[in-house]
Coordinates of C-alpha atoms in Angstrom, one line a residue:
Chain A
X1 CA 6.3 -2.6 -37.0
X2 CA 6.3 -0.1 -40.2
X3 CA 2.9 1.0 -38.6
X4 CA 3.8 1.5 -35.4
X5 CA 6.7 3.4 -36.7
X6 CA 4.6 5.4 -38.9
X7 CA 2.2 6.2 -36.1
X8 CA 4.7 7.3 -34.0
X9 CA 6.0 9.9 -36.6
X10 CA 2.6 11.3 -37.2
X11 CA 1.7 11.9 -33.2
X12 CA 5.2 13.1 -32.2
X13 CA 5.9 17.0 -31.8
X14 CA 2.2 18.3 -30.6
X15 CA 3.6 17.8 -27.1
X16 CA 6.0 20.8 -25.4
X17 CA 7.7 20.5 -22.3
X18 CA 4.9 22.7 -20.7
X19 CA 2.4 19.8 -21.6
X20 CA 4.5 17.0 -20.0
X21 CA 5.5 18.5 -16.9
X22 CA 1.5 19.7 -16.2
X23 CA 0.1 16.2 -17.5
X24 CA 3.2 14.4 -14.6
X25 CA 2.3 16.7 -11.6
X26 CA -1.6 15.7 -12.4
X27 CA -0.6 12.2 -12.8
X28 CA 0.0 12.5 -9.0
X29 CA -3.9 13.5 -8.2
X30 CA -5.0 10.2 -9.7
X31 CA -7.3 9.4 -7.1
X32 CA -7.8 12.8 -5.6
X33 CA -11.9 12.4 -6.6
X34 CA -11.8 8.5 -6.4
X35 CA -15.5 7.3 -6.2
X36 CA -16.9 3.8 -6.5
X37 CA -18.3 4.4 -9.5
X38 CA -15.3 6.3 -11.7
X39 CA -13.3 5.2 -9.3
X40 CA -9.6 7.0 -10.6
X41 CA -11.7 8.5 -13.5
X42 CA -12.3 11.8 -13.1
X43 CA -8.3 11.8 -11.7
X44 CA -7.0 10.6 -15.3
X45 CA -9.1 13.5 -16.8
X46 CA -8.1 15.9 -14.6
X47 CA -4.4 14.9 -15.5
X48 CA -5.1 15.2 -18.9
X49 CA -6.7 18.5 -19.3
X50 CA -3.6 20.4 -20.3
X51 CA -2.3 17.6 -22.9
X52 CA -5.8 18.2 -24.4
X53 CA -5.9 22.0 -24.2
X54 CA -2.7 22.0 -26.8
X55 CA -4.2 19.1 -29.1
X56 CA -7.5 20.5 -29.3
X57 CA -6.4 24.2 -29.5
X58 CA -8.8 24.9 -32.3
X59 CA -11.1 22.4 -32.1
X60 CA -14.1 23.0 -29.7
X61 CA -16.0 20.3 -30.2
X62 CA -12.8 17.5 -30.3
X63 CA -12.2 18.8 -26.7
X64 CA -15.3 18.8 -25.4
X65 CA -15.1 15.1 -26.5
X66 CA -12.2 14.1 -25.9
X67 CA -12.5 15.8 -22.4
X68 CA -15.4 13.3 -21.4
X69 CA -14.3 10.3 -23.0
X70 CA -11.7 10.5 -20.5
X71 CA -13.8 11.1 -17.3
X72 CA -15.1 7.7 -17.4
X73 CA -14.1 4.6 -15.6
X74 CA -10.6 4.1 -15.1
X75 CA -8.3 2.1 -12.1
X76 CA -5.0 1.3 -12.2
X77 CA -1.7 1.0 -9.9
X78 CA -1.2 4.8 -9.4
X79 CA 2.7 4.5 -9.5
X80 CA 1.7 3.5 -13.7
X81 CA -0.4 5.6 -14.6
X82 CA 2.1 7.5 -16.6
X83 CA 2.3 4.9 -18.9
X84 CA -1.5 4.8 -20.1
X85 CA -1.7 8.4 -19.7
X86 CA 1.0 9.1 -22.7
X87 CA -0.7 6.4 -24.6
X88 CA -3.8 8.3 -24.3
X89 CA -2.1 11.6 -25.5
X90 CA -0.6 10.1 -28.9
X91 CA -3.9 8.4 -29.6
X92 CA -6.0 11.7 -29.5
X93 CA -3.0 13.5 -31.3
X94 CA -3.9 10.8 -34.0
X95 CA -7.5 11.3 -33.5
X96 CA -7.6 15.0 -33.7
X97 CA -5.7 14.4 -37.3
X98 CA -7.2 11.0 -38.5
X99 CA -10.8 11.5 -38.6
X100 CA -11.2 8.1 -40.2
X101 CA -9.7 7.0 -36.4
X102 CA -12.0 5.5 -34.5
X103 CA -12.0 7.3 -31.0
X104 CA -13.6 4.3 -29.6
X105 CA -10.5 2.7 -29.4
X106 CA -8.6 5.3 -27.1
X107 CA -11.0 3.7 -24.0
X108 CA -10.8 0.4 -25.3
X109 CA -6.7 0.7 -25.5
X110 CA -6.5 2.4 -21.7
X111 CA -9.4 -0.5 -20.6
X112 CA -7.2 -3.1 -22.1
X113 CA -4.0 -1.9 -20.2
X114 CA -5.5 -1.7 -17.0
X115 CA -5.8 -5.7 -16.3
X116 CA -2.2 -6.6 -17.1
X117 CA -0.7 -3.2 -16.1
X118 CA -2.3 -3.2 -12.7
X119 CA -1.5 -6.9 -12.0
X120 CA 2.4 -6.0 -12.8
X121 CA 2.3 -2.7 -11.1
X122 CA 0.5 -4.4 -7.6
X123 CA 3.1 -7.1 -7.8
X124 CA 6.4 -5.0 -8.3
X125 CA 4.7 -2.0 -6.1
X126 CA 2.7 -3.6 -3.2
X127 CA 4.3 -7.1 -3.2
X128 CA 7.6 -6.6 -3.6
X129 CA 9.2 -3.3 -3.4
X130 CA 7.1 -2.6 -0.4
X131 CA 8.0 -5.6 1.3
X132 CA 11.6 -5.2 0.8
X133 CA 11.1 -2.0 2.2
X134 CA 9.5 -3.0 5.0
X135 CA 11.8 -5.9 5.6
X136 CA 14.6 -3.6 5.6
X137 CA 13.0 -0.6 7.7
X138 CA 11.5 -2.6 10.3
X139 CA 14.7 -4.0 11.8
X140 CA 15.6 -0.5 12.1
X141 CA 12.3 0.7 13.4
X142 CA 12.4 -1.9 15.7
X143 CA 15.8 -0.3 17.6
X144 CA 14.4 2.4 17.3
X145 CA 16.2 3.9 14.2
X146 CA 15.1 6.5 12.1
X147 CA 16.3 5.2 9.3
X148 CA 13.2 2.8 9.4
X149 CA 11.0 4.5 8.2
X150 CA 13.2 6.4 5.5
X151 CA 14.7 3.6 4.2
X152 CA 11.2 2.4 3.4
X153 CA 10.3 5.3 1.7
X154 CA 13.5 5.4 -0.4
X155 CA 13.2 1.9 -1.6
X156 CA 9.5 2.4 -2.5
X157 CA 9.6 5.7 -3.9
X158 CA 12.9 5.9 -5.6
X159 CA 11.5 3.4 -8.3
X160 CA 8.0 4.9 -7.7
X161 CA 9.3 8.0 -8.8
X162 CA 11.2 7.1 -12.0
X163 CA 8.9 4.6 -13.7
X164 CA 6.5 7.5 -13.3
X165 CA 8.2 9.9 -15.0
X166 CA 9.6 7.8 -17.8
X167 CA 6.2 5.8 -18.2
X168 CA 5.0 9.4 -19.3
X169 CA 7.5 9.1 -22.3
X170 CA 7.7 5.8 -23.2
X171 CA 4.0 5.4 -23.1
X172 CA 3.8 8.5 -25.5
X173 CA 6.8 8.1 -27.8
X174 CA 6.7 4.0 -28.0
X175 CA 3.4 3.1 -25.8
X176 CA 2.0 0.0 -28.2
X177 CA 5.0 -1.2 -29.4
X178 CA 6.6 -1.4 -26.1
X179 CA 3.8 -3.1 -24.4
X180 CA 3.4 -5.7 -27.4
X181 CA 7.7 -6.4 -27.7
X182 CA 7.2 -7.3 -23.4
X183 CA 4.7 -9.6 -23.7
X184 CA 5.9 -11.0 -27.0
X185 CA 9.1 -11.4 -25.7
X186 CA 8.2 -12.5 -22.0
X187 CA 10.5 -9.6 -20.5
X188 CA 7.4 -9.0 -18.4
X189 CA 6.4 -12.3 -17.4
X190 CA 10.5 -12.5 -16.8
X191 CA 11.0 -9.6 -14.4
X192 CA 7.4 -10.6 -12.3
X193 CA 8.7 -14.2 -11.2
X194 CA 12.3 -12.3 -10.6
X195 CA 10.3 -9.7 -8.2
X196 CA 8.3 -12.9 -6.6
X197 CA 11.3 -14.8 -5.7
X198 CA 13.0 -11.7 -4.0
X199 CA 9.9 -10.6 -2.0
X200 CA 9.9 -14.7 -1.0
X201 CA 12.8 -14.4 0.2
X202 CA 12.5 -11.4 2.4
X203 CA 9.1 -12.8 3.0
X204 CA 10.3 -15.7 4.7
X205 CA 12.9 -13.7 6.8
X206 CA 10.1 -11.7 8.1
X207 CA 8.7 -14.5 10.1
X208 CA 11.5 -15.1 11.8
X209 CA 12.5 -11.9 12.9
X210 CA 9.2 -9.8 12.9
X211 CA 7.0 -12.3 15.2
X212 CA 8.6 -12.2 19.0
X213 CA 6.1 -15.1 19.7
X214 CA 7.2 -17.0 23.1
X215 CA 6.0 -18.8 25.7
X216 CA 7.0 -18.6 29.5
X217 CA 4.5 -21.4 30.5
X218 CA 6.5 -24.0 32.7
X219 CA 5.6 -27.7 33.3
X220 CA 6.2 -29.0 37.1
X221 CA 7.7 -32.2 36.8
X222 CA 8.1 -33.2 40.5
X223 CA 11.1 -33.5 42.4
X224 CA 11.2 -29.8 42.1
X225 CA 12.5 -30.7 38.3
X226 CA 10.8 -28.0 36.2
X227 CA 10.4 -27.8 32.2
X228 CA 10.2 -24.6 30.0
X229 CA 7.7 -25.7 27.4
X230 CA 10.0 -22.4 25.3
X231 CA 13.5 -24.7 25.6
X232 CA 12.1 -27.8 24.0
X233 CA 10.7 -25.2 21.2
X234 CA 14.2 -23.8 21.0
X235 CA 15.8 -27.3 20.5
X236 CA 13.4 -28.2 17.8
X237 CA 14.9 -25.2 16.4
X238 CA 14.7 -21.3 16.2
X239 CA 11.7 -19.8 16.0
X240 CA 9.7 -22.7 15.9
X241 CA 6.5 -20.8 17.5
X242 CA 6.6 -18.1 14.9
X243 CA 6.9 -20.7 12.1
X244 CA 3.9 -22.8 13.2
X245 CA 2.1 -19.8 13.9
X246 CA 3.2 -18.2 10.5
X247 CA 1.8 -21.3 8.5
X248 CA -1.2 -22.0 10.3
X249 CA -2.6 -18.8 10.0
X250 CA -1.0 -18.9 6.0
X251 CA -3.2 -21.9 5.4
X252 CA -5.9 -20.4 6.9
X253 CA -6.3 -17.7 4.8
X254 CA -5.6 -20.2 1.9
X255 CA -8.1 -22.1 2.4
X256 CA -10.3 -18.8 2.9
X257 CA -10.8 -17.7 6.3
X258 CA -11.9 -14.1 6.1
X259 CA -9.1 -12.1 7.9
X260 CA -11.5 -10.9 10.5
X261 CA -12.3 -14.8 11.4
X262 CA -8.2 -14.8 11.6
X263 CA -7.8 -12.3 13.6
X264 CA -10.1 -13.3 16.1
X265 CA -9.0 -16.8 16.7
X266 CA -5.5 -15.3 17.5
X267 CA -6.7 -12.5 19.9
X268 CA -8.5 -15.6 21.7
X269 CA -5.4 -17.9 21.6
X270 CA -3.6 -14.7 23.0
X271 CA -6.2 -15.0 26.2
X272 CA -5.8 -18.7 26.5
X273 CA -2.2 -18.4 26.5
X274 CA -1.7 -15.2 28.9
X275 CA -4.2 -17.2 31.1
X276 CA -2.3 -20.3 31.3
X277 CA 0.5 -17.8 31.8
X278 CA -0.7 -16.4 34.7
X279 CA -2.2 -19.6 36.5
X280 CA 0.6 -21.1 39.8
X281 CA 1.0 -24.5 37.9
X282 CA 2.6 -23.1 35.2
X283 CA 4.6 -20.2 36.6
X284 CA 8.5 -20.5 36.0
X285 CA 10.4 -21.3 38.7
X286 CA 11.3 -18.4 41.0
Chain B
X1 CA 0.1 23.2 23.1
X2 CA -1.9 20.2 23.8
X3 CA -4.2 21.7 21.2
X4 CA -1.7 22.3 18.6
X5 CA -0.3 18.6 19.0
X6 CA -4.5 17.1 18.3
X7 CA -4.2 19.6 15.3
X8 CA -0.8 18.2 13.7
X9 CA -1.7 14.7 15.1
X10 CA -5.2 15.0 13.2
X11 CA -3.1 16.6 10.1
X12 CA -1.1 13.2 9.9
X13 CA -4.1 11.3 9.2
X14 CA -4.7 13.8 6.6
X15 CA -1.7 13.0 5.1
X16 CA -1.6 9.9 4.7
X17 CA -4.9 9.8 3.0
X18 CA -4.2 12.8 0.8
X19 CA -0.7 11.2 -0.2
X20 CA -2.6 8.4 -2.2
X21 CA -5.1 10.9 -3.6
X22 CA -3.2 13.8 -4.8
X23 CA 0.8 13.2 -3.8
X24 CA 1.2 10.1 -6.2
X25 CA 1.1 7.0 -3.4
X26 CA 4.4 7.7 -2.2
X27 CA 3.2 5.1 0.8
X28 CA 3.2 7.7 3.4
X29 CA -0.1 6.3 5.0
X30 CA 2.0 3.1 6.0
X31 CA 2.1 2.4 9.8
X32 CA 5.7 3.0 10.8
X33 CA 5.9 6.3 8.4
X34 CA 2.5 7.5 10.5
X35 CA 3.9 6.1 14.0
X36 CA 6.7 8.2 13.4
X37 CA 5.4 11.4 12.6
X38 CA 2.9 10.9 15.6
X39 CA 6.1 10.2 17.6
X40 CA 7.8 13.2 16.7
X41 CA 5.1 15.5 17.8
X42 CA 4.2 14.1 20.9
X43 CA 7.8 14.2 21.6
X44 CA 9.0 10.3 21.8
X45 CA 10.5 9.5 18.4
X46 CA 11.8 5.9 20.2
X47 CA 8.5 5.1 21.2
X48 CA 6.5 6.0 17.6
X49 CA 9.4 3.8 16.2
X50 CA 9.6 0.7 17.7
X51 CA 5.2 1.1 18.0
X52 CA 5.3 1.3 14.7
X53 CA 7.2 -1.6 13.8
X54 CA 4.6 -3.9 15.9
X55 CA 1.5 -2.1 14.2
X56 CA 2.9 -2.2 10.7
X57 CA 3.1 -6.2 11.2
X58 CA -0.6 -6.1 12.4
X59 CA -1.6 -4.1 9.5
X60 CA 0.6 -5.7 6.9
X61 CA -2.4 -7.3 5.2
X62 CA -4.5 -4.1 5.0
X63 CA -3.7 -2.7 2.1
X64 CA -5.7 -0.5 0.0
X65 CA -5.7 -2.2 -3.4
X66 CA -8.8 -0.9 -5.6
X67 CA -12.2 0.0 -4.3
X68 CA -11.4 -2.5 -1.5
X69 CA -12.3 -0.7 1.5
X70 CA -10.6 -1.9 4.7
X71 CA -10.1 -1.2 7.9
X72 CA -8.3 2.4 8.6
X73 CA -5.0 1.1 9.4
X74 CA -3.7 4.6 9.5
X75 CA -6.3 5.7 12.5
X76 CA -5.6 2.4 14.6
X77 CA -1.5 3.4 14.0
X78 CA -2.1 7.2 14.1
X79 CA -4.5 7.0 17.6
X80 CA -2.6 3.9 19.4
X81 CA 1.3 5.5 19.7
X82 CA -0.6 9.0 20.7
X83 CA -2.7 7.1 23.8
X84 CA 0.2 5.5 24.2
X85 CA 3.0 8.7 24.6
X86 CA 0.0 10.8 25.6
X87 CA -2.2 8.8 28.0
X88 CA 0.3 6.6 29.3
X89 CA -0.9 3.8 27.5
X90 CA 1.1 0.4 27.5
X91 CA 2.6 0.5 24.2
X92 CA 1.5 -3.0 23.6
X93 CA -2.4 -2.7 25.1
X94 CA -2.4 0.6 23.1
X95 CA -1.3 -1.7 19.7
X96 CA -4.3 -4.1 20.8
X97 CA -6.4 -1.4 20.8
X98 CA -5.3 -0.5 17.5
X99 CA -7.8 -3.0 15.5
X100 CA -10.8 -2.0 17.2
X101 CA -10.0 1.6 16.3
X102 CA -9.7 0.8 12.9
X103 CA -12.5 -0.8 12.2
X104 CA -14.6 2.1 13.9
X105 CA -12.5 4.2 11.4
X106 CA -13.2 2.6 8.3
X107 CA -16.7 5.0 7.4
X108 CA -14.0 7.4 7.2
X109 CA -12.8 6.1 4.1
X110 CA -16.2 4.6 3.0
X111 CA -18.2 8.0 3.3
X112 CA -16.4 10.2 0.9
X113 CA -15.9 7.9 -1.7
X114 CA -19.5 7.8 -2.1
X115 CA -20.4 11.5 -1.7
X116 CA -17.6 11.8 -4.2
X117 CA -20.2 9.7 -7.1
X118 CA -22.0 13.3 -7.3
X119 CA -18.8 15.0 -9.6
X120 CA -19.4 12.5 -11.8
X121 CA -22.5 14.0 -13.8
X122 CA -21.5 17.5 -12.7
X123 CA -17.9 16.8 -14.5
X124 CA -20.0 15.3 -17.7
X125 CA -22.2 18.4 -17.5
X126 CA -19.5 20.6 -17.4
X127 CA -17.3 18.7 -20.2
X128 CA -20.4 18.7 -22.6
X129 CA -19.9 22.8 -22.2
X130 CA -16.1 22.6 -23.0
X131 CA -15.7 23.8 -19.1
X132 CA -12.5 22.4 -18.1
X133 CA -11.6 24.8 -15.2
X134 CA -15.2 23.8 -13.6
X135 CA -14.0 20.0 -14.1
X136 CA -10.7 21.1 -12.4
X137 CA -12.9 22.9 -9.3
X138 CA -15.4 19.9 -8.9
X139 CA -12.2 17.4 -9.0
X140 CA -10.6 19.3 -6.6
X141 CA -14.0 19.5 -4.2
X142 CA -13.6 16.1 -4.0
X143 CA -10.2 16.2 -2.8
X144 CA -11.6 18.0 0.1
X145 CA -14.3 16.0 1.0
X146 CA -11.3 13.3 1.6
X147 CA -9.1 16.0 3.9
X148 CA -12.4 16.9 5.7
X149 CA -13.7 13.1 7.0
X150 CA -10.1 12.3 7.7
X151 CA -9.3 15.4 9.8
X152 CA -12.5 16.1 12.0
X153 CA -13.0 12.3 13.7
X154 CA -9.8 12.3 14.2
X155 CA -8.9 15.6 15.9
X156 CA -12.0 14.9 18.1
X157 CA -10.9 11.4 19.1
X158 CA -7.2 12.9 20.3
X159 CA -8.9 15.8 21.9
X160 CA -11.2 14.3 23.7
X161 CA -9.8 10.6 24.0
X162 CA -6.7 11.0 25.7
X163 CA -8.5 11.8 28.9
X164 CA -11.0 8.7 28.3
X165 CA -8.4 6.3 27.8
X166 CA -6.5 7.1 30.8
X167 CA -9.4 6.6 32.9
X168 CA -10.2 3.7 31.4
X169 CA -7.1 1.9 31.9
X170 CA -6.9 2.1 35.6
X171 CA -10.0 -0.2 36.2
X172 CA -9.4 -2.9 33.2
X173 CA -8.1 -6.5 35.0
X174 CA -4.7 -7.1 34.6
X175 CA -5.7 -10.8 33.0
X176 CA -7.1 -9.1 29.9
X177 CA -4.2 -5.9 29.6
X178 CA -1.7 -10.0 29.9
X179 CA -4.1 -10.9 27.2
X180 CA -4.0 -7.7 25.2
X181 CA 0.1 -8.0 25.4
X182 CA 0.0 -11.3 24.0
X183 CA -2.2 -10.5 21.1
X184 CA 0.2 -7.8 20.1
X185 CA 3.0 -10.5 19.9
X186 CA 0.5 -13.1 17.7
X187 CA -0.9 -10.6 15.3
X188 CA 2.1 -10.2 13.8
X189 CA 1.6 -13.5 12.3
X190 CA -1.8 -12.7 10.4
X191 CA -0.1 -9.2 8.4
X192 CA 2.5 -11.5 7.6
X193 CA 0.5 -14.5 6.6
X194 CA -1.5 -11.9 4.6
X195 CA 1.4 -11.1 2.8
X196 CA 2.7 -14.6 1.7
X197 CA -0.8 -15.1 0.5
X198 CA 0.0 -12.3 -1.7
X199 CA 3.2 -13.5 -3.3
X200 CA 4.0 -16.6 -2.4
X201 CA 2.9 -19.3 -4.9
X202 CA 4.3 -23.0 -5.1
X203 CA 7.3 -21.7 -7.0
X204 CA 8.7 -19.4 -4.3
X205 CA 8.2 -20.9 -1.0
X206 CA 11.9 -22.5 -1.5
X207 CA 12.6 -18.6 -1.4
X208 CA 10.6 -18.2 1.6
X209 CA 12.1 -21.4 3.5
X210 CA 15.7 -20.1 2.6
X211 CA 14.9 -16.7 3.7
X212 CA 13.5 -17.7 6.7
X213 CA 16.5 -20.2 7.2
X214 CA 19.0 -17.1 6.5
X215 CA 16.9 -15.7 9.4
X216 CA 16.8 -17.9 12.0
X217 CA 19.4 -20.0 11.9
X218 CA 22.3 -17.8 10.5
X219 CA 21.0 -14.2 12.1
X220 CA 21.5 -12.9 8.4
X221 CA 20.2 -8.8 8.9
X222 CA 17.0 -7.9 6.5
X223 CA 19.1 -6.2 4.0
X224 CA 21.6 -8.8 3.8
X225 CA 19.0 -10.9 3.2
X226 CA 17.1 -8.6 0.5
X227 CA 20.3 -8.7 -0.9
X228 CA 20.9 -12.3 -1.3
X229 CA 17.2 -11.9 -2.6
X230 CA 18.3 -9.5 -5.2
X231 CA 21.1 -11.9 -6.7
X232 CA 18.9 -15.2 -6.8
X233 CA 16.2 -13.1 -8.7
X234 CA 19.0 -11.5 -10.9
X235 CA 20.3 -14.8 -11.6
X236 CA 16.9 -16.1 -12.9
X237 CA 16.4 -13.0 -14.8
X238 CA 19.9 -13.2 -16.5
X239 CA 19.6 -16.7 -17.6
X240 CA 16.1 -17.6 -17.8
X241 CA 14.3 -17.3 -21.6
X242 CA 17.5 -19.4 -23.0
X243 CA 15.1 -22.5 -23.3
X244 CA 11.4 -22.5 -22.4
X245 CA 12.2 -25.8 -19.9
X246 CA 15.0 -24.5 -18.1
X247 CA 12.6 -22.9 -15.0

């Protein structure tokens, strides 16, 4: 860790407050020229302009370099970009100084963090915080609370908002180390399974309170004795229909139904059903 | 006033896209945040609510993760609650209309990230001259190539739908709005089915089976049962990493 440690010494202090506030606002505009090819590249450029205005201040050629070496491809989860970004600042603050330092590497570091980054970021961002958020909000939403959707937005974004900023540091001050101590020390792959079992969990709830899936259809029995095809559901147990429908269309996709071959079998079971819905024999009793 | 209400409802769709491209993906282009706002300028908050809830479920799957293009959620959300508070729409034939809409949306996400591959060699051009404030101007030309597709469609499909759809409704059969109504109840399933697929592995359905259990048997409310969430996933956190076997 001497290295790390020494590496760290040598980059810190280029950086002023001016710097870091610019380069976070930018971080936001990620995207802002995505395209299939750069995709978020010319974004993580744009963000880290001013970082290489002060590192290159005397240096023309460095930052016309440096400048286009980070316009090239780049995609990550948006809410981390922070993270690679200040690991990209303290490796040009050592390349600007080192010229034995092999600029090559800066891509190859932010290529290699991409991969592992994303796949953390999407599963703490998109899988769970958001579905937390919208297990939470849509109960609300569905009384027709405000506080739907801003509960959603607070649970995403309050964590959003803080590993953005702090990724900016960390990544700068500690970027390599850090990343290497997670792995090593299966923090990481801790805290992912620990996000997957919460999102499960509100997962699971979701099906049984987001799908209002019943039936009216009514079987004549004779004698003027009628069945509700919905109360022998019911006895099975709660929301059996939303359960069955739930899995089947879960195994479905599994087994790699294209969502739009999905969808369309349920808008047709939708027909069949409101059909046999509407016909005399099955009518509930008036 | 009808004008001004196409402008800001055409200005929501703007947002939500510009929210992922220059605001930091705050998540304001999900359904129920979209639903809302529509609701509050077409003046029924209750009705871009509870919409919103139904079309979020439908569009749970749809998320835009990478270059993935998909269909525009946000229009289907953004278009169905106005028809609906607008037109006089059924709220849940307007939600069935809602997938249709966003497929014949999606060019509008399509469109500008390819005109957008043409900053690419100007920003290398430019970068080889040391010309950072004509990187900054190209980058930010291609911001408004996103605010520009998302805005016209969409202001002309308010302006000039709300009418349409009105007209339209009086002569479908009532079999197939019954049809539409059920389709909004099933579809549900799908966003959520999408979303297991996404995080549940064999390891966590138990979680999903007690969740759901909390649910349905026990009427546990969502945050309760986030919470309960919460401590399970604390619990592993906290004591798993002791021994490699102890999963």
């Amino acid at each position: 860790m001497t290295t790390a440690e020494n590496k760290n010494e040598l980059v810190a202090g280029k950086m002023t407050k001016q710097e870091f506030k610019s380069g976070f606002w930018r971080s936001c505009a990620l995207q802002g020229c995505f395209n299939y090819e750069r995709q978020q590249g010319l974004g993580f450029g744009y963000a880290m302009i001013p970082h290489l205005r002060r590192i290159y201040k005397d240096d023309e050629e460095g930052f016309k370099a440096a400048l286009k070496r980070h316009l090239t491809f780049y995609n990550i989860t948006p809410q981390c970009t922070t993270f690679v970004q200040g690991i990209a600042v303290a490796m040009e603050e050592e390349a600007s100084e080192n010229k034995e330092f092999d600029a090559s590497s800066i891509n190859a570091v932010k290529t290699a963090l991409m991969g592992p980054l994303s796949g953390i970021g999407d599963s703490i961002f998109w899988g769970t915080l958001r579905t937390i958020g919208l297990g939470v909000g849509l109960s609300f939403c569905m009384q027709g609370n405000i506080l739907g959707p801003i509960m959603f937005l607070l649970i995403h974004n309050i964590p959003h908002w803080i590993v953005r900023y702090k990724g900016l540091e960390i990544g700068y001050t500690q970027g390599m180390s850090f990343m290497e101590n997670a792995t090593e020390s299966g923090v990481l792959e801790k805290f992912t399974v620990a996000a997957k079992i919460l999102g499960a969990t509100v997962v699971g709830s979701m099906i049984a309170t987001m799908i209002s899936f019943t039936t009216t259809i009514t079987l004549n029995m004779g004698n003027y004795q009628t069945l509700a095809l919905q109360s022998v559901f019911d006895q099975i147990m709660p929301k059996f229909l939303p359960m069955v429908l739930a899995v089947t269309c879960f195994q479905l996709i599994r087994k790699g139904k294209k969502t739009t071959t999905v969808m369309l079998i349920l808008f047709l079971a939708a027909f069949v059903i409101a059909f046999l819905e509407g016909l005399a024999i099955f009518a509930p009793a008036a | 006033m009808f004008l001004i209400q196409c402008i800001l409802i055409a200005l929501v769709h703007v947002l939500g896209i510009l929210d992922g491209r220059i605001f930091g993906q705050n998540l304001l282009n999900t359904p129920i945040v979209e639903a809302t706002l529509v609701g509050i300028i077409c003046g029924d908050v209750v009705t871009g609510l509870t919409m919103g809830a139904t079309l979020q479920l439908i569009f749970m799957g749809f998320v835009g993760i990478g270059a993935t293009s998909l269909p525009n959620s946000s229009a289907g959300t953004i278009l169905a609650v106005s028809f609906a508070i607008l037109s006089k729409l059924e709220p849940e034939a307007a939600i069935a209309l809602s997938m249709p809409i966003a497929l014949l949306f999606q060019p509008c996400g399509i469109i500008p990230r390819i005109f957008n591959n043409i900053w690419n060699v100007k920003c290398d051009e430019a970068a080889d001259k040391g010309d950072f404030k004509a990187v900054e101007r190209y980058f930010w030309y291609g911001v408004c190539a996103f605010a520009v597709v998302y805005f016209v469609p969409m202001f002309l499909a308010v302006y000039f739908g709300s009418g349409a759809v009105e007209a339209i409704i009086n002569v479908i059969p009532k079999v197939v709005l019954a049809g539409l109504n059920k389709a909004s109840s099933l579809l549900p399933a799908l966003g959520i089915a999408l979303l297991m697929n996404y995080i549940v592995d064999k390891d966590a359905i138990p979680f999903m089976i007690l969740g759901f259990v909390l649910a349905a048997f026990m009427g546990v409310s969502s945050l309760g049962i986030a919470l309960i969430g919460l401590a399970i996933a604390l619990v592993y956190y906290n004591f798993k990493g002791t021994s490699e076997e102890d999963y």
